[in-house]
Coordinates of C-alpha atoms and ligand atoms in Angstrom, one line a residue:
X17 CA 138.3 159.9 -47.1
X18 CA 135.9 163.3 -47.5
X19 CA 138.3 166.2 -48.4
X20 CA 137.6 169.8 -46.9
X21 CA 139.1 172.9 -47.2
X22 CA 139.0 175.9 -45.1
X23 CA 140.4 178.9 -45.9
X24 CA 141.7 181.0 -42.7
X25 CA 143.4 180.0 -40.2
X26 CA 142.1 182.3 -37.8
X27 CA 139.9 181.8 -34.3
X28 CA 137.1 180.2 -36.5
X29 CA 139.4 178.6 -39.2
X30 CA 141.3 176.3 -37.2
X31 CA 138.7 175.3 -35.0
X32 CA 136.6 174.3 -37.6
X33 CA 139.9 172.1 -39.6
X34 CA 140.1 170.4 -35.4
X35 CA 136.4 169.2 -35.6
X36 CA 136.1 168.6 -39.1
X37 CA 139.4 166.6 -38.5
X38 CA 138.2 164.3 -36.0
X39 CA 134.8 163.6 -38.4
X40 CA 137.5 162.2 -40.4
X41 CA 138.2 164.8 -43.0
X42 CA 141.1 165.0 -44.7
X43 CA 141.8 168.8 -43.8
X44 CA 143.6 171.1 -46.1
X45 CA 143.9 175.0 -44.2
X46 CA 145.1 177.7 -46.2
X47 CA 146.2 180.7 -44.3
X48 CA 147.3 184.5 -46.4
X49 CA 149.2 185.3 -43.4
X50 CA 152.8 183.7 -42.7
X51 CA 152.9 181.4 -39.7
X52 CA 152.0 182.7 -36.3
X53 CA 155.2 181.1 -34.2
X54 CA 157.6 182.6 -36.7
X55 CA 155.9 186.2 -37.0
X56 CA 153.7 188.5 -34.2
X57 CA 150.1 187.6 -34.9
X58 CA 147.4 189.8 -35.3
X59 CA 149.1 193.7 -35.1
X60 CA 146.6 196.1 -34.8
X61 CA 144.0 193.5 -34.0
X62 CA 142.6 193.0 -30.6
X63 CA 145.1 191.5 -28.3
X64 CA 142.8 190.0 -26.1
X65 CA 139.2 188.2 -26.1
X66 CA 136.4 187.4 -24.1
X67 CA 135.4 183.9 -23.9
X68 CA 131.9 183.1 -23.3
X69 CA 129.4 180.3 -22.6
X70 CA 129.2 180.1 -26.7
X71 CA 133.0 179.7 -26.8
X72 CA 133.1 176.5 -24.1
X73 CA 130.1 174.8 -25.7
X74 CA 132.5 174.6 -28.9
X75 CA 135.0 174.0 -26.9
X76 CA 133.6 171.2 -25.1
X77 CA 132.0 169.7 -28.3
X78 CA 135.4 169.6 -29.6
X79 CA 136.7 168.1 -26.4
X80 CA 139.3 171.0 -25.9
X81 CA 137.5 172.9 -23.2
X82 CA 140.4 172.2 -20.3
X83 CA 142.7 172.9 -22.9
X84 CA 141.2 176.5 -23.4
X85 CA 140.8 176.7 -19.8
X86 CA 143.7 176.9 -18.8
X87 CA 145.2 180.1 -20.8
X88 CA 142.1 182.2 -19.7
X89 CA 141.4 184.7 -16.7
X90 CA 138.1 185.1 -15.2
X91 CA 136.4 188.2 -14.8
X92 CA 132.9 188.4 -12.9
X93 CA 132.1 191.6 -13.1
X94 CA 131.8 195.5 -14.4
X95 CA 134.8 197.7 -12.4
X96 CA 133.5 201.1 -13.3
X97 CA 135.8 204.3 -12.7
X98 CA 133.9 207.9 -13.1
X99 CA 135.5 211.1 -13.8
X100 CA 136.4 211.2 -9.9
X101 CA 138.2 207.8 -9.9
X102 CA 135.3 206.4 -8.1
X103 CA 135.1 202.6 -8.6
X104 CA 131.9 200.9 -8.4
X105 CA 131.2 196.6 -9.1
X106 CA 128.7 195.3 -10.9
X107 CA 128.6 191.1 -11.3
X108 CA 127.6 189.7 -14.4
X109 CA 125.3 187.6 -12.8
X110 CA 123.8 186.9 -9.0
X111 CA 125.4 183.5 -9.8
X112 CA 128.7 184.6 -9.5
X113 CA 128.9 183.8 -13.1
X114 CA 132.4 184.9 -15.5
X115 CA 133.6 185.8 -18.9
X116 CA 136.6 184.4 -19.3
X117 CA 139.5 186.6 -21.1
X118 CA 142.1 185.3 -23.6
X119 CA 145.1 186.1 -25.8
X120 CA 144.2 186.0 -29.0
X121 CA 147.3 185.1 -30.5
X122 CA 148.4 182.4 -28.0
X123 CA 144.6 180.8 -28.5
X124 CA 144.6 181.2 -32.5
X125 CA 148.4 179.2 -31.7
X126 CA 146.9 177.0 -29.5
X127 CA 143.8 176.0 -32.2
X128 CA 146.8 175.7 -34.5
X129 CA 148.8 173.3 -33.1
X130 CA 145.8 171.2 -31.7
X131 CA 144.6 170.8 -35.6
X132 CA 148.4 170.1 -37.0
X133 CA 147.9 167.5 -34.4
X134 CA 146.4 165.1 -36.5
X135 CA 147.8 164.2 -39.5
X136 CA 144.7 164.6 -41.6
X137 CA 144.7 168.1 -41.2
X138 CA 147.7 170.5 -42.8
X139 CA 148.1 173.9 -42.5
X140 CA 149.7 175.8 -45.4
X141 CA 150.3 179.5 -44.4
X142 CA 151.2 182.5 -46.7
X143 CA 148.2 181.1 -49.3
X144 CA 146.4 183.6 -50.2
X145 CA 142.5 182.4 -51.6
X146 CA 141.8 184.9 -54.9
X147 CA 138.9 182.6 -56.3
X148 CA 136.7 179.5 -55.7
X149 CA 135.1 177.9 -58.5
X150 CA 131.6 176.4 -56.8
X151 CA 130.3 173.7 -59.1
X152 CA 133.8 171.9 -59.3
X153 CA 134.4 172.5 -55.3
X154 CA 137.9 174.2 -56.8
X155 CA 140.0 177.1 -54.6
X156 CA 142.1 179.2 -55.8
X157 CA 145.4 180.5 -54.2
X158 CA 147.9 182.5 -54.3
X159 CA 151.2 181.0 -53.3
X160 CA 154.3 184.0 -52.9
X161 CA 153.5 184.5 -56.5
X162 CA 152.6 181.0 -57.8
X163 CA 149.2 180.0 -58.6
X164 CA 147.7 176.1 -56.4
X165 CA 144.3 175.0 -57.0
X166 CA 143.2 172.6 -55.0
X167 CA 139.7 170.8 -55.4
X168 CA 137.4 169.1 -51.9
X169 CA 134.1 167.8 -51.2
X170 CA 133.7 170.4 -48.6
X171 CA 135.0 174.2 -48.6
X172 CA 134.6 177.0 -45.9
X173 CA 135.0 180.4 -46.1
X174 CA 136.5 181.2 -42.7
X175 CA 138.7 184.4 -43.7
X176 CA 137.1 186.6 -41.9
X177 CA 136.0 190.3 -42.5
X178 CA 137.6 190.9 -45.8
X179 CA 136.6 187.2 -47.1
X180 CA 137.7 186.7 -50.4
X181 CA 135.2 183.4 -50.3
X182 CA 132.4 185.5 -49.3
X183 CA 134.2 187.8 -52.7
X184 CA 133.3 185.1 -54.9
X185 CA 129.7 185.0 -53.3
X186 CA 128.9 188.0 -53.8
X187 CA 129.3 188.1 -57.3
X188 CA 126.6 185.6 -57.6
X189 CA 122.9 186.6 -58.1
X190 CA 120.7 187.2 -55.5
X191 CA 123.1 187.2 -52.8
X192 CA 122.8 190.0 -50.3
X193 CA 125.2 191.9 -48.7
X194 CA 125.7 194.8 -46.3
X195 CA 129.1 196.8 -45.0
X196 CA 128.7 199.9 -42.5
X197 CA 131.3 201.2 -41.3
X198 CA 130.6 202.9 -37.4
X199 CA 131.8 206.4 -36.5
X200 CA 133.6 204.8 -33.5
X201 CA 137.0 203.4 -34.3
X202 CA 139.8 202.0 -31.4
X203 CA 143.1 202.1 -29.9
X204 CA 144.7 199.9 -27.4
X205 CA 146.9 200.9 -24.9
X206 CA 148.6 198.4 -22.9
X207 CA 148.8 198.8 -19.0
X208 CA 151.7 196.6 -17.9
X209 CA 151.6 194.7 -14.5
X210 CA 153.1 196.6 -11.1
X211 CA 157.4 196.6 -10.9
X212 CA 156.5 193.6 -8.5
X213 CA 154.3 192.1 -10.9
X214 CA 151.1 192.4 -9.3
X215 CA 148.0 194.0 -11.1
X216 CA 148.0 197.4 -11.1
X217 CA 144.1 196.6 -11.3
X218 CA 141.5 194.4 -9.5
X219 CA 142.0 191.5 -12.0
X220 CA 138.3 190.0 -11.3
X221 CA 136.6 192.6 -13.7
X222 CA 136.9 194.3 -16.5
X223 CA 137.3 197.6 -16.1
X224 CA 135.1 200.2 -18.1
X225 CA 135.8 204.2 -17.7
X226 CA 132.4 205.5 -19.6
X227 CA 132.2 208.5 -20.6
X228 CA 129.0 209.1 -23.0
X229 CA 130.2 210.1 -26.1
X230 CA 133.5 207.2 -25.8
X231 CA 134.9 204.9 -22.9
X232 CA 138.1 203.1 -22.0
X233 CA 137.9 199.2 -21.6
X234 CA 141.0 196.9 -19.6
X235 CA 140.9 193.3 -20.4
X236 CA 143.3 191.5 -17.9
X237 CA 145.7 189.3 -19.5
X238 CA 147.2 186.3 -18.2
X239 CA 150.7 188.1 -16.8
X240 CA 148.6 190.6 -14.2
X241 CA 148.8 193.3 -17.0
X242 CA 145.7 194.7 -18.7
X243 CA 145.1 195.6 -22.1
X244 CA 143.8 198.8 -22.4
X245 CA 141.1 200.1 -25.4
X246 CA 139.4 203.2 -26.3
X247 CA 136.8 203.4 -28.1
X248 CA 135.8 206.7 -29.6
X249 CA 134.2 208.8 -32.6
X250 CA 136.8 210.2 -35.3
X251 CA 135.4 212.9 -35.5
X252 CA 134.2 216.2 -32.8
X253 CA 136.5 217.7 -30.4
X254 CA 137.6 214.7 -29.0
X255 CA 137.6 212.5 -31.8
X256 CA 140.6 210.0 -32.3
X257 CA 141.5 212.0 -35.5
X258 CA 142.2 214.9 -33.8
X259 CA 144.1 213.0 -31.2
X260 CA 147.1 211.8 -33.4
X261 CA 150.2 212.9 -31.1
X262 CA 151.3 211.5 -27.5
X263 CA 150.8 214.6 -26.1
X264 CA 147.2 214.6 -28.2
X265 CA 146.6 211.1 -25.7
X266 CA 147.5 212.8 -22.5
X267 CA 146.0 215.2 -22.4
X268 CA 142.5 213.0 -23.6
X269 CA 143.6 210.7 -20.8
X270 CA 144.1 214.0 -18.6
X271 CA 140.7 215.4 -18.7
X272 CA 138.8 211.8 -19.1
X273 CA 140.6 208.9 -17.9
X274 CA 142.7 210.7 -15.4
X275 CA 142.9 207.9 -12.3
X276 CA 144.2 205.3 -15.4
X277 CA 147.6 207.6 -16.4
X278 CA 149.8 206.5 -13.6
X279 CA 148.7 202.7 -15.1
X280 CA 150.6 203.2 -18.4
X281 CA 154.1 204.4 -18.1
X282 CA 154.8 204.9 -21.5
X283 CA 151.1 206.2 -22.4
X284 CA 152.4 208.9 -25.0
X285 CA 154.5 207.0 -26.7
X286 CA 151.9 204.0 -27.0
X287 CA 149.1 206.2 -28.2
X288 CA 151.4 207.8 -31.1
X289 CA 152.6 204.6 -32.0
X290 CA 149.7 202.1 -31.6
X291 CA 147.4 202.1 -34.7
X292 CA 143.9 203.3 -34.7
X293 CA 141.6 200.9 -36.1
X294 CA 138.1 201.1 -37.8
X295 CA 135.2 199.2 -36.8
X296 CA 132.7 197.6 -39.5
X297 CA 129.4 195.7 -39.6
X298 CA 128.6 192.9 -42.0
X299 CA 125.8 191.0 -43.2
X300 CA 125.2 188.9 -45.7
X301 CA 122.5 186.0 -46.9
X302 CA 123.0 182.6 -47.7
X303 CA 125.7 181.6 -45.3
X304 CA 126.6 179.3 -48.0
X305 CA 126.8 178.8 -52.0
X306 CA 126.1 175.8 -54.4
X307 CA 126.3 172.6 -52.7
X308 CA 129.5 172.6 -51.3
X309 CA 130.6 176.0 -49.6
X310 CA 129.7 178.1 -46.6
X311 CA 130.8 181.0 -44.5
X312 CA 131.5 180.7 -41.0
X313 CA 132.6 183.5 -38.9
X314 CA 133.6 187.1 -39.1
X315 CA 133.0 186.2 -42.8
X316 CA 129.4 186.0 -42.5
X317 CA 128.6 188.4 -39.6
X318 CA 131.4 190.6 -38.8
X319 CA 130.4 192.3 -35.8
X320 CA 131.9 195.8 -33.6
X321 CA 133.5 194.2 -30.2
X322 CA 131.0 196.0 -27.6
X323 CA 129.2 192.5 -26.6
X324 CA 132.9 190.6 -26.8
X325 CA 130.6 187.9 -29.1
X326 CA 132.0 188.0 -32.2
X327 CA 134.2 184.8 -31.6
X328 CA 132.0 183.5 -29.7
X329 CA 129.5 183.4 -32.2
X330 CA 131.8 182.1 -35.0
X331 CA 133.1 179.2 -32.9
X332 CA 129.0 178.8 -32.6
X333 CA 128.4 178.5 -36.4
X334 CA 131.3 176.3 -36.4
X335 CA 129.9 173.7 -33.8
X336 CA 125.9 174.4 -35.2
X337 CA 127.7 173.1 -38.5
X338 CA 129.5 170.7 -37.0
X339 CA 126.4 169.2 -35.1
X340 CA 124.3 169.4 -38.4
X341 CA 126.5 166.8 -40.2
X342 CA 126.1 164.8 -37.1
X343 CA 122.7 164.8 -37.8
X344 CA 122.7 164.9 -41.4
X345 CA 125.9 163.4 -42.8
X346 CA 128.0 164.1 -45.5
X347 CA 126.3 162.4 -47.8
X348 CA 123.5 165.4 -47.3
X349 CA 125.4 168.0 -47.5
X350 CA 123.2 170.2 -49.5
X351 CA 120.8 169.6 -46.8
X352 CA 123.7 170.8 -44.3
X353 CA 124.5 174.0 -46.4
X354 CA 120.4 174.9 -46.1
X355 CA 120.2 174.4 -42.5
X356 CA 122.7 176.3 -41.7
X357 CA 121.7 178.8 -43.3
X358 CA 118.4 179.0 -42.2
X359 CA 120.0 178.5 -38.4
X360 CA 122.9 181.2 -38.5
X361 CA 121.4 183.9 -40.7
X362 CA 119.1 185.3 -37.8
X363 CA 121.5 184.2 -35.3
X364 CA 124.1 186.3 -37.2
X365 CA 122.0 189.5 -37.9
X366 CA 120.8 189.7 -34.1
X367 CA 124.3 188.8 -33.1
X368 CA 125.5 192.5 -35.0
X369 CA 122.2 193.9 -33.5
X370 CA 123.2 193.3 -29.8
X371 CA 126.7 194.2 -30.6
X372 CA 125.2 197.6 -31.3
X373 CA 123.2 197.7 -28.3
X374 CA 125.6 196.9 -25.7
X375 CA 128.0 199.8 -27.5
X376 CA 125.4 202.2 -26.1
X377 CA 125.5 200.3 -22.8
X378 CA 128.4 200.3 -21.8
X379 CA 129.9 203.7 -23.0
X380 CA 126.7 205.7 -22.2
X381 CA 124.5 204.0 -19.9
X382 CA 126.5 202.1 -17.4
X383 CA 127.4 205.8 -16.4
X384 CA 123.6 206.2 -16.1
X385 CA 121.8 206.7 -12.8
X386 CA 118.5 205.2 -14.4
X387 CA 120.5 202.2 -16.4
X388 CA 122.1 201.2 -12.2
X389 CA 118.4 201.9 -11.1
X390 CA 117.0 198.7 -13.3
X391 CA 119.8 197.1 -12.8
X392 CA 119.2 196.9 -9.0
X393 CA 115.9 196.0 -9.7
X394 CA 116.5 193.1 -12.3
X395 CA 119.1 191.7 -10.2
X396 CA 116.1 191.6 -7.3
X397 CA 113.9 189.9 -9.2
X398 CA 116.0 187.5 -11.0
X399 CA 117.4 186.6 -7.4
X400 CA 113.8 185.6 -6.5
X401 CA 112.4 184.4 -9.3
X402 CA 115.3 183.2 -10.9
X403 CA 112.9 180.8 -13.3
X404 CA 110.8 183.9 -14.7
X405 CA 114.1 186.7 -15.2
X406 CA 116.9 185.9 -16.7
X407 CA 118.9 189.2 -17.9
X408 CA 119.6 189.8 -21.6
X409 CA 123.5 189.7 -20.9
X410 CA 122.9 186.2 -18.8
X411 CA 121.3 184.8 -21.9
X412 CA 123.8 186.2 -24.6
X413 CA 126.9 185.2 -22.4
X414 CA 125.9 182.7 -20.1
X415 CA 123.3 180.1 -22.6
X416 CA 123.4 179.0 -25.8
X417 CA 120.1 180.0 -26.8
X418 CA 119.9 181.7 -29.9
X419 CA 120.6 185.1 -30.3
X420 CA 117.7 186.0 -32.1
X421 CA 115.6 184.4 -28.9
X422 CA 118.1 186.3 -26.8
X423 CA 117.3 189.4 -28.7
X424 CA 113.6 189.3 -28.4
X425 CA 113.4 188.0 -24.4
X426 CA 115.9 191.5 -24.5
X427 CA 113.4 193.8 -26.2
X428 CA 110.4 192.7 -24.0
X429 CA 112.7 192.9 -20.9
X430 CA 112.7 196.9 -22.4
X431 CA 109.0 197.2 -22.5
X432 CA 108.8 195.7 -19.0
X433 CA 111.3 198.0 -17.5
X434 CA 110.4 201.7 -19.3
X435 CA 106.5 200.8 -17.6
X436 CA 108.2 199.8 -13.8
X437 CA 110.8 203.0 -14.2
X438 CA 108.0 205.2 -15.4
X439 CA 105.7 204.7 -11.6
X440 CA 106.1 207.4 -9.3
X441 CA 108.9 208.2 -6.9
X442 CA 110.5 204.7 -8.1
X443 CA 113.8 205.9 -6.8
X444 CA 112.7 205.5 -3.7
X445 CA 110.7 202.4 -3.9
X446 CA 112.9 199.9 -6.5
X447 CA 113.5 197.8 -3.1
X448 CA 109.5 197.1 -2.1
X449 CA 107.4 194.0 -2.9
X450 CA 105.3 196.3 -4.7
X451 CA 107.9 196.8 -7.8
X452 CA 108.8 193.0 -7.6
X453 CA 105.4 192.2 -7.9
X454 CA 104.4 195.0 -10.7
X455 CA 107.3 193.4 -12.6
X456 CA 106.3 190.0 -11.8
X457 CA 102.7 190.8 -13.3
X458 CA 103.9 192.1 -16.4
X459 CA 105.9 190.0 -17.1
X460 CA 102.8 187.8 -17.3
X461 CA 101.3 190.5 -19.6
X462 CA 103.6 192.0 -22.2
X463 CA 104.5 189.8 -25.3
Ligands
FAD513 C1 138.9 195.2 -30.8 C2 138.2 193.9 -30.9 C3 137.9 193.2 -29.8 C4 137.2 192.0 -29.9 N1 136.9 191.3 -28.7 C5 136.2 190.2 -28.8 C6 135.8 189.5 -27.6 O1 136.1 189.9 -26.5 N2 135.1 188.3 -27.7 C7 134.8 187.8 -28.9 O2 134.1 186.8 -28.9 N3 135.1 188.5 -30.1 C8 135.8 189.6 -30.0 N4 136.2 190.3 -31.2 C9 135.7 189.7 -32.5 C10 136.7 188.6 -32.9 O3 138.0 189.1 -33.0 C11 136.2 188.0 -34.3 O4 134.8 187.8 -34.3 C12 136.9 186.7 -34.6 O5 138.3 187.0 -34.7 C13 136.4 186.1 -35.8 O6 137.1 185.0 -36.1 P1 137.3 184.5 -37.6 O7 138.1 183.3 -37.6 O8 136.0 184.5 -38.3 O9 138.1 185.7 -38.3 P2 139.6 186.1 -38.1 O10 140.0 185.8 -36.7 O11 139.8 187.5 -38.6 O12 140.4 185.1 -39.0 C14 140.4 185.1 -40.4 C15 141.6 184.5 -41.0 O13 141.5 184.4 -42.4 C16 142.7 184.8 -43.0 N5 142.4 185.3 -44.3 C17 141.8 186.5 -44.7 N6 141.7 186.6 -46.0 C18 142.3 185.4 -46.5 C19 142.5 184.9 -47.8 N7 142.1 185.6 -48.9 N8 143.1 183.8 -48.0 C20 143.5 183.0 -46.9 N9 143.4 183.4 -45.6 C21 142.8 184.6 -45.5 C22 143.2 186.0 -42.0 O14 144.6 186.2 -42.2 C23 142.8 185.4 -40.7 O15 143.9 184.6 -40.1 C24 136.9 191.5 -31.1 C25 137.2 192.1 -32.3 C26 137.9 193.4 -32.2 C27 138.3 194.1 -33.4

């Protein structure tokens, strides 16, 4: 029986020690953090997740998908709220397509206990990895102050942003590696469900309050509550390091997010006490080292939460991996470690990209007369020529295609769009068969 190891027992981690599992690996998982059912999981990390079409192909491919389904709440549109309080809907798609949101702790519990299903796969928690030797396939960990090595056939690097695999990577030659750290950071706020236990919001969407410069996000959760995020600079007048009290938070809330205060009973309280986190960006090249190792995950790609992909995409490199020694086999394994490479590198880098993008599009232009203008007039076209438009977000949430393809279909969609919003008195004409058929013809035109 092939031996693997994965390190992490996060989102990534434990679904990659389920599929590898019923390959018939013998799976070893070492986890730094103690175990999730005797500790809380994950404080100061988001509390909830989207899942996206990404998420459900892995899931499916592991054969877990009505597992999944059934701890998640569908959201199938934008709910945005202006300064006024004035609420406006915008679908994801004409489809009556929807992102699906999670608990992250009960889904990283529910991966667990899948994988400690089978009895070829253990999960050891409060190891902490310190080293991996690559030619001998040897990891190193640290064990409440005890030193275990254990050796596999196959290792993966699945511990996320800080990876101490990627650690021992990097100290390799010729392996690149970026960190940037945005000027955005967040805190979460939670906003409970009504005294009846209704939602206190329309549970359907998620809820964005843009505001340019920041912007509060609600993510329902399964028991009608929401959980509440704001995103923000640290710095400037409004930045969260100038907003450290409860009092600091109201009156932020007072001026900005005014119609969400009577949401969140205990707002000051939560905002002194709930910590403010930093958000970084990650790349790095190979995705794996020697002929044995590879990162999956937040430790290859580690992305800011504005496209809600970066799970998605890790449960992605997982199955891509997965499906390569399908194809493959462990016997060519070095063959494996290259193609996934070769696959997930540009998928990982446009994944951050996008990430990026959608920050700027949902806390600036969603609140942008001219962004709702192209909207309308995508969601016109795509509704009649649903073979020749499909929207960036449909193709980064709703396919599988790659999100480098993604990316670039995204970037013409752009060129299209500034030459249709540029024409005269388009305000008034976005509706006519005229500006269907000037997009329809460039679309034909513009590479
Ligand atoms: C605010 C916020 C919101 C987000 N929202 C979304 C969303 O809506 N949708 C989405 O798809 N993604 C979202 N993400 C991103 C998502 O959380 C990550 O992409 C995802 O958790 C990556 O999974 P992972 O398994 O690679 O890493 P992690 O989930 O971080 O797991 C890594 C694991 O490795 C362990 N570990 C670390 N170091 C070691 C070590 N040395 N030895 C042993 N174990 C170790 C850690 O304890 C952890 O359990 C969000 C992120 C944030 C911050």
């Amino acid at each position: 029986m092939k031996k693997a190891i994965v390190v992490g027992a996060g989102l990534a981690g434990s679904y990659m020690a389920y599929t590898l599992g019923q390959k018939g690996y013998a799976v070893q998982v070492f986890e730094k953090r103690p175990d999730p059912r005797k500790s809380v999981y994950g404080s100061g990390r988001s509390i909830n997740l989207v899942v996206s079409d990404r998420g459900w192909t892995a899931f499916k491919y592991a054969g877990i998908e009505a597992e999944i389904r059934k701890i998640t709440v569908p959201a199938y549109g934008r709910q945005i709220h202006d300064l006024e309080g004035n609420q406006s809907y915008f679908p994801y798609s004409i489809e009556g397509k929807a992102i699906h949101s999670i608990s992250r702790s009960e889904l990283n519990q529910t991966l667990v206990e899948l994988a400690e299903k089978n009895p070829a796969i253990s999960v050891q928690f409060e190891h902490f990895c310190t080293h991996i030797d690559f030619e001998l396939g040897e990891v190193t960990f640290d064990y409440k102050g005890e030193t275990v090595k254990e050796r596999a056939d196959l290792i993966i690097g699945a511990d996320g942003t800080g990876s101490a695999v990627r650690g021992v990577m990097m100290k390799q030659p010729r392996f690149n590696f970026t960190q940037e750290y945005i000027d955005s950071g967040y805190k979460e706020v939670h906003i409970p469900a009504a005294v009846d236990g209704s939602p206190q919001l329309n549970l359907d969407a998620l809820h964005i309050w843009p505001r340019r410069e920041f912007m509060l996000m609600g993510l329902a959760n399964t028991d009608n509550g929401f959980t509440g995020t704001v995103f923000a600079p640290f710095t400037g007048a409004y930045g969260l390091d100038q907003l450290k009290t409860g009092k600091d938070g109201l009156r932020y809330f007072e001026k900005y997010f005014k119609n969400a205060i009577p949401l969140i009973p205990n707002l000051e309280e939560q905002w002194e006490n709930n910590p403010t986190s930093a958000l970084a960006i990650i790349r790095c090249k190979p995705y794996h080292w020697g002929s044995k190792t590879a990162l999956i995950g937040d430790a290859a790609h580690a992305t800011v939460p504005f496209y809600g992909e970066g799970m998605n995409g890790s449960l992605e490199d997982a199955r891509v991996f997965c499906e390569l020694l399908d194809e493959w086999g462990h016997e060519n394994l070095p063959t494996v470690l290259e193609r996934y490479t070769e696959m997930r590198v540009p998928a990982g880098n446009a994944l951050v990209d996008l990430s990026l993008r959608n920050f700027i599009e949902m806390r600036d232009l969603v609140a942008d007369p001219e962004f709702q203008l192209r909207k309308r007039i995508e969601q016109k076209v795509q509704k009649n020529h649903p073979d020749k438009w499909t929207p960036l977000y449909t193709l980064v949430k709703f396919t599988n295609i790659p999100y480098h393809d993604a990316m670039a279909e995204g970037e013409r969609h752009d060129r299209i769009m500034a030459k249709v919003l540029a024409t005269e008195n388009i305000e008034e004409r976005w509706d006519s068969d005229e500006v269907e058929q000037l997009v329809l013809d460039l679309l034909e035109t513009t590479v």
